[in-house]
Amino acid sequence: MRSTRSLVNFKPKKNGVRVDESTITRILKSKNKRLGTEIANPEAKRHKSVLVPELELALKEFVLNYQHKTILSDSVLTEKAKQLADELNVPQGTLQFSSGWLQKFKDRNNIRQVKLQGEADSADIDAIAEALPLIRK
């Protein structure tokens, strides 16, 4: 492995930008922490670790199991998160189950809520595509 001094001297030659030795040392010290964290959303600018990963995983599994069976509103998800936090013995006050927390949970796990349309949603798209040219004539 290269020494920090050789890395400091290597970078300006390659990119034209000087990196301070303390920056390289700090990054190398936190290498295990950075490599050990699982990145939920690689496209995100900042990767903030989750406070209670067990709760996050349990709530995600709940959503995946029930999203096709029933409507999961924000209040249902928040109540389930509180229930799971109690089951996992998460200390009170560790998490604020606010709407912001819920929105970030849904963003991290790519959970979207779509409005159900009733009759409009049950229309036969193929039949419409076939009948449209006939209607235009």
mmCIF file with all atom_site columns, C-alpha atoms in Angstrom, residues 2-3 6 24 49 59 74 87 91 99 101-102 115-116 123 125 131 133:
data_model
loop_
_atom_site.group_PDB
_atom_site.id
_atom_site.type_symbol
_atom_site.label_atom_id
_atom_site.label_alt_id
_atom_site.label_comp_id
_atom_site.label_asym_id
_atom_site.label_entity_id
_atom_site.label_seq_id
_atom_site.pdbx_PDB_ins_code
_atom_site.Cartn_x
_atom_site.Cartn_y
_atom_site.Cartn_z
_atom_site.occupancy
_atom_site.B_iso_or_equiv
_atom_site.pdbx_formal_charge
_atom_site.auth_seq_id
_atom_site.auth_comp_id
_atom_site.auth_asym_id
_atom_site.auth_atom_id
_atom_site.pdbx_PDB_model_num
ATOM 1  C CA . ARG A 1 2   ? 1.172   3.488  -0.726  1.00 0.00 ? 2   ARG A CA 1
ATOM 2  C CA . SER A 1 3   ? 2.133   5.877  2.020   1.00 0.00 ? 3   SER A CA 1
ATOM 3  C CA . SER A 1 6   ? 3.194   9.289  -1.936  1.00 0.00 ? 6   SER A CA 1
ATOM 4  C CA . ILE A 1 24  ? -5.907  11.359 3.012   1.00 0.00 ? 24  ILE A CA 1
ATOM 5  C CA . SER A 1 49  ? -26.737 5.923  7.905   1.00 0.00 ? 49  SER A CA 1
ATOM 6  C CA . LEU A 1 59  ? -40.807 -2.062 8.218   1.00 0.00 ? 59  LEU A CA 1
ATOM 7  C CA . ASP A 1 74  ? -48.934 7.029  5.935   1.00 0.00 ? 74  ASP A CA 1
ATOM 8  C CA . GLU A 1 87  ? -41.032 -5.001 19.719  1.00 0.00 ? 87  GLU A CA 1
ATOM 9  C CA . PRO A 1 91  ? -35.515 3.404  23.409  1.00 0.00 ? 91  PRO A CA 1
ATOM 10 C CA . SER A 1 99  ? -43.991 12.819 8.340   1.00 0.00 ? 99  SER A CA 1
ATOM 11 C CA . TRP A 1 101 ? -39.045 10.559 8.804   1.00 0.00 ? 101 TRP A CA 1
ATOM 12 C CA . LEU A 1 102 ? -41.690 8.571  6.929   1.00 0.00 ? 102 LEU A CA 1
ATOM 13 C CA . LYS A 1 115 ? -54.006 6.685  -5.958  1.00 0.00 ? 115 LYS A CA 1
ATOM 14 C CA . LEU A 1 116 ? -56.433 3.936  -6.842  1.00 0.00 ? 116 LEU A CA 1
ATOM 15 C CA . ALA A 1 123 ? -60.536 0.015  -18.470 1.00 0.00 ? 123 ALA A CA 1
ATOM 16 C CA . ILE A 1 125 ? -56.345 -0.443 -22.733 1.00 0.00 ? 125 ILE A CA 1
ATOM 17 C CA . ALA A 1 131 ? -61.454 1.134  -31.151 1.00 0.00 ? 131 ALA A CA 1
ATOM 18 C CA . PRO A 1 133 ? -59.152 4.555  -35.085 1.00 0.00 ? 133 PRO A CA 1
#
